[in-house]
Amino acid sequence: MKIVVLNGSPKGDISVTMQYVNYIQKKFAEHEFEIINISQRINQIENDNEIFEEIINEIRSSDGVIWAFPVYVFAVHSSYQRFIELIFERKVQDAFKGKYASIITTSIHFYDHTALNHINSICDDLDMNYTGYFSLHMYDLQKEDIRKNLQIFAQNYFDAIRNNSFTFKNYDKVKYTPIEYTPSITYDKLDTSNKKIVVIADSLENANLNKMVNKFTSSFLKDIELINLQDVDIKGSCLGCMKCGYNYECAYTGKDEYIDLYNNKIKTADIIVFAGAIKYRYLSSEWKRFFDRGFFNTHTPTLLGKQVGFIISGPLKQISNLRQISESYLEWQQANLVGFVTDEHSSNEDIDKELYALTCNLIKLSNINYRKPSTFLGVAGMKIFRDEIWGELRFPFLADHKAYKALNVYDFPQKKYKTRIINSILILMTKIPTIRKAIYSSKMKYNMIESLKKIVEDPTT
Ligand SMILES: Cc1cc2nc3c(=O)[nH]c(=O)nc-3n(C[C@H](O)[C@H](O)[C@H](O)COP(=O)(O)O)c2cc1C
């Protein structure tokens, strides 16, 4: 069998993910593996059509395609996303149609599921036969049981190809026919309350997005800053070199405008609006590059307390994965996500009203310094980072370790002596059947609210 492996690591062959592919290759030497370094070679692939066509022909003549990639900032590396854009822009979807696909990904399991959902949905858009994923922690290859499991996964994949097995479609095709937005309601202009407001946009050639952004920026008494990502000198995508781990210094420092933009415009803003158009179930690959390059701040939140909104042209309501990526990104950043305005409306007035509501809420919530509490997305995500930076990733991410100490991220070991003593007493008491019965029948519910009731009843709280 001929299997094409699309390598999504910007590090090319020196990739953690590729070690898993190499292991499969060793165990299944009877198959031919064609590994193509997509992310590392994206400029060549994009600019030299012969190379692009060669890759597409390899896929066309293959029996199966393995999407093998590291998780990068809730999804795939921006160059991999660019490759996905090229597949559709250059209309070569037919090369993928009917091919058996699987995913091998490595990460620290921080939002690996959103990256997997993304590529699964792309496989479905390409009418591939998607057979499933294997998501690994970076160092899982060291574990015998996981190596065995990986072999079973690979065997199942090859069996599916050989047997022409039936596969499941998990995602419907997106249907999107927006109205041509023309602003129609004029509201009184709003005072910015001396808040620093920044809109960062790309895809402003998209007429709806352009008009929505214009409507938003012109709704204030004072001018606010609009940054068009296409005007910013960004020399390249994240290299995955991890030079930033020591003290947040990026390999691109002094070489382009990205770091100044992030440090001087974004970190200093009170209110940020991200504006973009959906392309192939994400925002553009330029937007992805923006988020990936933000990794020079490694795992340290940098948007604490900011109010954030999104203005999006595209079918966001049909792509809940992208919505979750945005929500999770901001919960992890400890910012407050105020809302999304999209052009998925049947009337201009509805878009105007939502834009106005976003404007008012951004200002109001910034003035009162509100941040809604984190959900599972933020709480669980931070616990993964906490454990990794405390443990295996403390080196090379020394800057995170320092920041996590200052931010009190290390909320363990949970000393809580009082709770431990009470627990020991209660556990001992449950050994006595009559007391156990009393606790688990009537007392339990009351005990759960006892401390909360005291706060409610206390006139000083
Ligand atoms: C810029 C950058 C962003 C990353 N983003 C994530 C992430 O969102 N979630 C995660 O679990 N791991 C993330 N990682 C960790 C990588 O997924 C992990 O180290 C992976 O094994 C690297 O694979 P590779 O060597 O094949 O590139 C990130 C690493 C880098 C350098």
Coordinates of C-alpha atoms and ligand atoms in Angstrom, one line a residue:
M1 CA 0.0 0.0 0.0
K2 CA 1.2 3.5 -0.7
I3 CA 0.5 5.9 2.2
V4 CA 1.1 9.6 2.0
V5 CA 1.9 11.3 5.3
L6 CA 1.2 15.1 5.4
N7 CA 3.6 16.3 8.0
G8 CA 2.2 19.4 9.8
S9 CA 5.2 20.2 11.9
P10 CA 7.2 23.3 11.1
K11 CA 10.3 21.4 12.2
G12 CA 10.0 19.0 9.3
D13 CA 11.8 15.7 10.0
I14 CA 13.0 16.8 13.4
S15 CA 9.5 16.5 14.7
V16 CA 8.1 14.7 17.7
T17 CA 5.0 13.7 15.7
M18 CA 7.2 12.1 13.0
Q19 CA 8.8 9.8 15.5
Y20 CA 5.4 8.1 15.8
V21 CA 5.0 7.9 12.1
N22 CA 8.6 6.5 11.8
Y23 CA 7.6 3.9 14.4
I24 CA 4.6 2.8 12.4
Q25 CA 6.8 2.7 9.3
K26 CA 9.2 0.4 11.1
K27 CA 6.4 -1.9 12.2
F28 CA 4.7 -2.0 8.8
A29 CA 7.7 -2.2 6.5
E30 CA 5.6 -3.9 3.9
H31 CA 3.9 -0.6 3.1
E32 CA 5.4 2.4 1.2
F33 CA 5.3 5.7 3.2
E34 CA 5.7 9.0 1.4
I35 CA 6.3 11.6 4.1
I36 CA 5.8 15.2 2.8
N37 CA 6.9 18.1 5.0
I38 CA 4.0 20.4 4.4
S39 CA 4.4 23.1 7.1
Q40 CA 8.1 23.4 6.8
R41 CA 8.0 23.7 3.0
I42 CA 4.9 25.8 2.6
N43 CA 6.5 28.7 0.8
Q44 CA 8.0 26.4 -1.8
I45 CA 4.7 24.5 -2.1
E46 CA 2.7 27.7 -2.5
N47 CA 5.1 29.5 -4.9
D48 CA 6.2 26.6 -7.1
N49 CA 3.2 25.1 -8.7
E50 CA 5.2 22.1 -10.0
I51 CA 6.0 21.1 -6.4
F52 CA 2.4 21.6 -5.4
E53 CA 1.2 19.5 -8.3
E54 CA 3.7 16.8 -7.5
I55 CA 2.3 16.5 -3.9
I56 CA -1.2 16.4 -5.2
N57 CA -0.3 13.7 -7.7
E58 CA 1.3 11.7 -4.8
I59 CA -2.0 11.9 -3.0
R60 CA -3.9 11.0 -6.1
S61 CA -1.9 7.9 -6.6
S62 CA -2.0 6.9 -2.9
D63 CA -4.1 4.3 -1.1
G64 CA -4.4 6.5 2.0
V65 CA -3.5 9.8 3.6
I66 CA -2.3 10.3 7.1
W67 CA -2.7 13.8 8.5
A68 CA 0.2 13.9 11.0
F69 CA 0.6 17.1 12.9
P70 CA 1.4 18.7 16.2
V71 CA -1.4 20.7 17.9
Y72 CA -0.6 24.4 17.6
V73 CA -2.6 26.9 19.5
F74 CA -5.9 24.9 19.6
A75 CA -5.6 23.8 16.0
V76 CA -2.9 23.1 13.4
H77 CA 0.1 25.1 12.4
S78 CA -0.7 28.2 10.2
S79 CA 1.3 26.7 7.3
Y80 CA -0.7 23.5 7.4
Q81 CA -3.9 25.6 7.4
R82 CA -2.4 27.5 4.4
F83 CA -2.0 24.1 2.6
I84 CA -5.7 23.4 3.4
E85 CA -6.6 26.7 1.8
L86 CA -4.5 25.9 -1.3
I87 CA -6.3 22.6 -1.7
F88 CA -9.6 24.4 -2.1
E89 CA -8.4 27.6 -3.8
R90 CA -6.6 25.5 -6.5
K91 CA -9.6 23.2 -6.7
V92 CA -7.7 19.9 -6.3
Q93 CA -10.3 18.4 -3.9
D94 CA -10.8 15.5 -6.3
A95 CA -7.3 14.1 -5.4
F96 CA -8.5 13.5 -1.8
K97 CA -12.0 12.2 -2.7
G98 CA -12.6 8.7 -1.4
K99 CA -9.1 8.3 0.0
Y100 CA -8.9 6.7 3.4
A101 CA -7.7 9.2 6.0
S102 CA -6.5 9.0 9.5
I103 CA -5.0 11.5 12.0
I104 CA -1.9 11.1 14.1
T105 CA -1.3 14.0 16.4
T106 CA 1.0 14.9 19.3
S107 CA 0.5 17.6 21.9
I108 CA 0.2 18.0 25.6
H109 CA -3.6 17.3 25.2
F110 CA -4.4 21.0 25.5
Y111 CA -7.3 21.4 23.1
D112 CA -6.1 18.5 21.0
H113 CA -9.9 17.7 20.5
T114 CA -10.5 21.0 18.7
A115 CA -7.5 20.4 16.3
L116 CA -8.9 16.9 15.7
N117 CA -12.4 18.2 15.0
H118 CA -11.0 20.7 12.6
I119 CA -9.1 18.2 10.5
N120 CA -11.9 15.6 10.7
S121 CA -14.3 18.2 9.3
I122 CA -11.8 19.1 6.5
C123 CA -11.6 15.4 5.7
D124 CA -15.4 15.3 5.5
D125 CA -15.4 18.4 3.3
L126 CA -13.0 16.7 1.0
D127 CA -15.2 13.6 0.9
M128 CA -12.5 11.4 2.3
N129 CA -13.1 8.2 4.2
Y130 CA -12.1 9.3 7.6
T131 CA -11.2 6.3 9.8
G132 CA -10.2 8.0 13.1
Y133 CA -7.4 9.6 15.1
F134 CA -4.7 8.7 17.5
S135 CA -3.9 11.6 19.8
L136 CA -0.7 11.2 21.8
H137 CA 1.1 13.1 24.5
M138 CA 4.5 14.1 23.2
Y139 CA 6.4 11.4 25.1
D140 CA 3.9 8.6 24.9
L141 CA 6.2 6.6 22.6
Q142 CA 8.1 5.7 25.7
K143 CA 5.2 3.7 27.0
E144 CA 4.9 0.1 25.9
D145 CA 1.1 -0.1 26.2
I146 CA 0.7 3.0 24.0
R147 CA 3.1 1.6 21.4
K148 CA 1.0 -1.5 21.2
N149 CA -2.2 0.5 20.9
L150 CA -0.6 2.6 18.2
Q151 CA 0.1 -0.5 16.2
I152 CA -3.5 -1.7 16.6
F153 CA -4.6 1.8 15.4
A154 CA -2.3 1.6 12.3
Q155 CA -3.4 -2.0 11.6
N156 CA -7.1 -1.0 11.7
Y157 CA -6.4 1.8 9.3
F158 CA -4.6 -0.4 6.8
D159 CA -7.4 -3.0 7.2
A160 CA -10.0 -0.3 6.5
I161 CA -8.2 0.5 3.2
R162 CA -7.8 -3.1 2.2
N163 CA -11.4 -4.0 3.0
N164 CA -12.8 -0.8 1.5
S165 CA -14.6 -0.4 4.8
F166 CA -17.6 1.9 5.4
T167 CA -16.7 5.0 7.4
F168 CA -18.7 7.6 9.3
K169 CA -19.2 11.2 8.3
N170 CA -19.2 13.4 11.3
Y171 CA -19.7 16.8 9.7
D172 CA -22.3 18.2 7.2
K173 CA -21.1 20.5 4.5
V174 CA -21.5 24.1 5.4
K175 CA -24.2 26.1 3.7
Y176 CA -23.8 29.8 3.7
T177 CA -25.5 32.4 1.5
P178 CA -25.2 35.7 3.4
I179 CA -27.1 38.9 2.6
E180 CA -25.2 41.8 1.2
Y181 CA -24.9 43.9 4.3
T182 CA -25.6 47.6 4.0
P183 CA -25.7 49.5 7.3
S184 CA -29.2 50.9 7.8
I185 CA -29.7 52.0 11.4
T186 CA -27.8 55.1 12.7
Y187 CA -27.2 55.2 16.5
D188 CA -25.8 58.0 18.6
K189 CA -22.1 57.8 18.7
L190 CA -20.6 56.4 22.0
D191 CA -18.0 57.8 24.3
T192 CA -15.0 55.6 24.5
S193 CA -14.6 56.5 28.2
N194 CA -10.9 56.9 27.5
K195 CA -10.7 53.2 26.9
K196 CA -8.0 52.1 24.5
I197 CA -9.9 50.2 21.8
V198 CA -8.1 48.2 19.1
V199 CA -9.6 46.4 16.1
I200 CA -7.4 43.8 14.4
A201 CA -8.7 42.7 11.1
D202 CA -7.8 40.8 8.0
S203 CA -9.8 39.8 4.9
L204 CA -11.1 43.4 4.6
E205 CA -11.6 42.7 0.9
N206 CA -14.7 40.8 2.0
A207 CA -17.4 43.4 1.5
N208 CA -19.6 42.3 4.5
L209 CA -16.7 42.2 6.9
N210 CA -15.4 45.6 5.7
K211 CA -18.8 47.2 6.2
M212 CA -19.3 45.6 9.6
V213 CA -15.8 46.7 10.7
N214 CA -16.5 50.2 9.4
K215 CA -19.8 50.4 11.2
F216 CA -18.2 49.3 14.4
T217 CA -15.2 51.7 14.2
S218 CA -17.4 54.7 13.3
S219 CA -19.7 54.2 16.2
F220 CA -17.5 56.1 18.7
L221 CA -17.1 59.8 19.2
K222 CA -13.3 59.4 19.0
D223 CA -11.3 57.6 16.3
I224 CA -10.2 54.1 17.4
E225 CA -7.3 52.1 16.0
L226 CA -7.9 49.7 13.2
I227 CA -5.0 47.4 12.4
N228 CA -5.1 45.5 9.1
L229 CA -3.0 42.4 9.6
Q230 CA -2.1 42.6 5.9
D231 CA -0.3 45.9 6.5
V232 CA 1.8 44.5 9.3
D233 CA 5.3 43.2 8.4
I234 CA 5.2 39.6 9.6
K235 CA 8.1 37.8 8.2
G236 CA 7.0 34.2 8.9
S237 CA 5.1 31.7 10.9
C238 CA 6.1 30.3 14.3
L239 CA 9.1 28.0 13.8
G240 CA 8.4 25.9 16.9
C241 CA 12.0 26.6 18.0
M242 CA 11.0 27.3 21.6
K243 CA 13.6 30.0 22.0
C244 CA 10.9 32.0 23.8
G245 CA 10.8 29.4 26.6
Y246 CA 13.6 31.1 28.6
N247 CA 12.5 34.7 28.7
Y248 CA 9.8 35.2 26.0
E249 CA 12.4 36.2 23.4
C250 CA 11.2 35.2 20.0
A251 CA 13.5 34.1 17.1
Y252 CA 11.9 36.9 15.1
T253 CA 12.8 39.7 17.6
G254 CA 14.0 42.7 15.7
K255 CA 13.2 41.1 12.4
D256 CA 9.6 42.1 11.9
E257 CA 6.8 44.1 13.4
Y258 CA 4.8 41.3 15.1
I259 CA 6.3 41.6 18.5
D260 CA 6.0 45.3 18.7
L261 CA 2.4 45.0 17.5
Y262 CA 1.6 42.5 20.3
N263 CA 3.5 44.3 23.1
N264 CA 2.6 47.9 22.2
K265 CA -0.9 47.6 20.7
I266 CA -2.5 44.5 22.0
K267 CA -1.2 44.1 25.5
T268 CA -1.9 47.7 26.2
A269 CA -5.5 47.8 24.9
D270 CA -8.5 47.7 27.2
I271 CA -10.8 46.5 24.5
I272 CA -9.9 44.3 21.5
V273 CA -12.0 43.3 18.6
F274 CA -10.8 40.5 16.3
A275 CA -12.3 40.7 12.8
G276 CA -12.0 38.2 10.1
A277 CA -13.7 36.0 7.5
I278 CA -14.1 32.2 7.9
K279 CA -12.1 30.2 5.4
Y280 CA -12.3 26.4 5.4
R281 CA -13.7 26.2 9.0
Y282 CA -11.1 28.5 10.6
L283 CA -10.4 32.2 10.1
S284 CA -7.7 32.8 7.5
S285 CA -4.2 31.2 7.7
E286 CA -2.9 34.7 8.3
W287 CA -5.1 34.9 11.4
K288 CA -3.7 31.5 12.4
R289 CA -0.2 32.8 11.9
F290 CA -1.1 35.7 14.2
F291 CA -2.2 33.4 17.0
D292 CA 0.7 31.0 16.5
R293 CA 3.3 33.8 16.7
G294 CA 1.6 34.9 19.9
F295 CA 3.3 31.8 21.4
F296 CA 6.3 33.9 22.1
N297 CA 4.4 34.5 25.4
T298 CA 4.5 30.7 25.7
H299 CA 1.9 29.5 28.2
T300 CA 1.5 32.8 30.1
P301 CA -1.8 34.6 29.7
T302 CA -1.3 38.2 28.3
L303 CA -4.8 39.5 27.8
L304 CA -5.9 39.4 31.5
G305 CA -9.0 41.5 32.2
K306 CA -9.4 42.7 28.6
Q307 CA -12.9 42.9 27.0
V308 CA -12.9 41.1 23.6
G309 CA -15.4 40.9 20.8
F310 CA -15.4 39.1 17.4
I311 CA -16.8 40.5 14.1
I312 CA -16.9 37.7 11.7
S313 CA -18.1 37.2 8.1
G314 CA -19.0 33.5 7.7
P315 CA -21.0 30.6 8.9
L316 CA -19.8 30.6 12.6
K317 CA -23.1 29.2 13.8
Q318 CA -22.4 26.0 11.8
I319 CA -18.8 25.7 13.0
S320 CA -19.1 25.3 16.7
N321 CA -15.5 24.1 16.8
L322 CA -14.3 27.5 15.8
R323 CA -16.5 29.1 18.3
Q324 CA -15.1 26.8 21.0
I325 CA -11.5 27.6 20.0
S326 CA -12.2 31.3 20.3
E327 CA -14.0 30.9 23.7
S328 CA -11.3 28.7 25.1
Y329 CA -8.5 30.9 23.9
L330 CA -10.0 33.9 25.7
E331 CA -10.8 31.9 28.9
W332 CA -7.3 30.7 29.0
Q333 CA -6.1 34.3 28.4
Q334 CA -8.3 35.4 31.3
A335 CA -10.0 37.9 29.1
N336 CA -13.7 38.5 29.0
L337 CA -15.4 37.4 25.7
V338 CA -18.3 39.8 25.2
G339 CA -19.7 38.4 22.0
F340 CA -19.6 37.4 18.4
V341 CA -21.3 39.4 15.6
T342 CA -21.6 37.6 12.3
D343 CA -23.3 38.3 9.0
E344 CA -25.5 35.2 9.3
H345 CA -28.7 37.3 9.5
S346 CA -31.6 37.8 7.1
S347 CA -31.7 41.6 7.6
N348 CA -29.3 44.5 7.8
E349 CA -31.1 45.8 10.9
D350 CA -30.2 42.6 12.9
I351 CA -26.5 43.0 12.1
D352 CA -26.7 46.7 13.0
K353 CA -28.4 45.9 16.3
E354 CA -25.8 43.2 17.2
L355 CA -22.9 45.5 16.3
Y356 CA -24.4 48.2 18.5
A357 CA -25.0 45.8 21.4
L358 CA -21.4 44.6 21.1
T359 CA -20.1 48.2 21.1
C360 CA -22.2 49.2 24.2
N361 CA -21.3 46.0 26.1
L362 CA -17.6 46.3 25.4
I363 CA -17.5 49.8 26.9
K364 CA -19.8 49.1 29.8
L365 CA -18.1 45.9 30.9
S366 CA -14.7 47.5 30.5
N367 CA -15.9 50.4 32.7
I368 CA -17.1 48.1 35.5
N369 CA -14.1 45.7 35.0
Y370 CA -16.2 42.6 34.7
R371 CA -15.0 39.2 33.8
K372 CA -17.4 36.3 33.7
P373 CA -16.2 33.2 35.5
S374 CA -14.3 30.5 33.7
T375 CA -16.0 27.4 32.6
F376 CA -14.5 24.0 32.1
L377 CA -12.7 25.4 29.0
G378 CA -10.6 27.7 31.1
V379 CA -10.4 25.8 34.4
A380 CA -9.4 22.5 32.9
G381 CA -7.1 24.0 30.3
M382 CA -5.2 25.9 33.0
K383 CA -4.8 22.7 35.1
I384 CA -3.1 21.0 32.2
F385 CA -0.7 23.9 31.8
R386 CA -0.1 24.0 35.6
D387 CA 0.8 20.4 35.7
E388 CA 3.0 20.5 32.6
I389 CA 4.9 23.6 33.6
W390 CA 5.4 22.4 37.1
G391 CA 6.6 19.0 35.8
E392 CA 8.0 17.9 32.4
L393 CA 7.8 21.3 30.6
R394 CA 9.4 23.4 33.4
F395 CA 12.4 23.1 31.2
P396 CA 12.5 24.7 28.6
F397 CA 9.6 27.0 29.7
L398 CA 11.4 28.8 32.6
A399 CA 9.6 32.1 31.9
D400 CA 6.2 30.3 32.5
H401 CA 7.4 28.8 35.7
K402 CA 8.3 32.2 37.0
A403 CA 5.0 33.7 35.9
Y404 CA 2.9 30.9 37.2
K405 CA 4.5 31.4 40.7
A406 CA 3.6 35.1 40.5
L407 CA 0.1 34.4 39.3
N408 CA -0.6 31.8 41.9
V409 CA -1.2 29.2 39.3
Y410 CA 0.4 26.5 41.4
D411 CA -2.5 25.8 43.7
F412 CA -1.1 22.5 44.8
P413 CA -0.3 20.5 46.8
Q414 CA -3.7 21.1 48.3
K415 CA -2.6 21.5 52.0
K416 CA -6.0 22.5 53.3
Y417 CA -5.3 21.1 56.7
K418 CA -8.8 21.9 58.1
T419 CA -10.5 20.1 55.3
R420 CA -8.2 17.1 55.7
I421 CA -8.9 16.9 59.4
I422 CA -12.7 17.2 58.9
N423 CA -12.5 14.6 56.1
S424 CA -10.6 12.1 58.4
I425 CA -13.1 12.5 61.2
L426 CA -16.1 12.1 58.8
I427 CA -14.5 9.1 57.1
L428 CA -14.0 7.5 60.6
M429 CA -17.6 8.3 61.6
T430 CA -18.9 6.6 58.4
K431 CA -17.5 3.3 59.8
I432 CA -20.4 3.3 62.3
P433 CA -23.5 2.1 60.4
T434 CA -26.1 4.3 62.3
I435 CA -24.0 7.5 61.8
R436 CA -23.3 6.6 58.2
K437 CA -27.0 6.2 57.6
A438 CA -27.8 9.5 59.1
I439 CA -25.1 11.3 57.2
Y440 CA -26.0 9.8 53.8
S441 CA -29.7 10.2 54.2
S442 CA -30.8 13.5 55.8
K443 CA -27.6 15.4 56.8
M444 CA -25.8 15.4 53.5
K445 CA -27.9 17.9 51.6
Y446 CA -27.9 20.3 54.6
N447 CA -24.2 20.1 55.0
M448 CA -23.6 21.0 51.4
I449 CA -25.3 24.4 51.8
E450 CA -24.3 25.1 55.4
S451 CA -21.3 27.3 54.7
L452 CA -23.0 29.1 51.8
K453 CA -26.1 29.8 53.9
K454 CA -23.9 31.5 56.5
I455 CA -22.7 33.9 53.8
V456 CA -26.2 34.7 52.6
E457 CA -27.4 35.4 56.1
D458 CA -24.3 37.5 57.1
P459 CA -25.4 41.2 56.9
T460 CA -21.8 42.2 56.2
T461 CA -21.3 40.1 53.1
Ligands
LIG1 C1 3.8 27.4 19.1 C2 3.4 26.1 19.8 C3 2.0 26.0 20.0 C4 1.6 24.8 20.7 N1 0.2 24.7 21.0 C5 -0.2 23.6 21.6 C6 -1.6 23.5 22.0 O1 -2.4 24.4 21.7 N2 -2.0 22.4 22.6 C7 -1.1 21.4 23.0 O2 -1.5 20.4 23.6 N3 0.2 21.5 22.6 C8 0.7 22.6 22.0 N4 2.0 22.7 21.6 C9 2.9 21.5 21.9 C10 3.1 20.7 20.6 O3 1.9 20.2 20.1 C11 3.9 19.4 21.0 O4 5.2 19.9 21.5 C12 4.1 18.6 19.8 O5 4.5 17.3 20.2 C13 5.2 19.1 18.8 O6 5.3 18.2 17.7 P1 6.3 18.4 16.6 O7 7.7 18.2 17.2 O8 5.9 17.3 15.6 O9 6.1 19.7 16.0 C14 2.5 23.8 21.0 C15 3.8 24.0 20.7 C16 4.3 25.1 20.1 C17 5.7 25.3 19.8

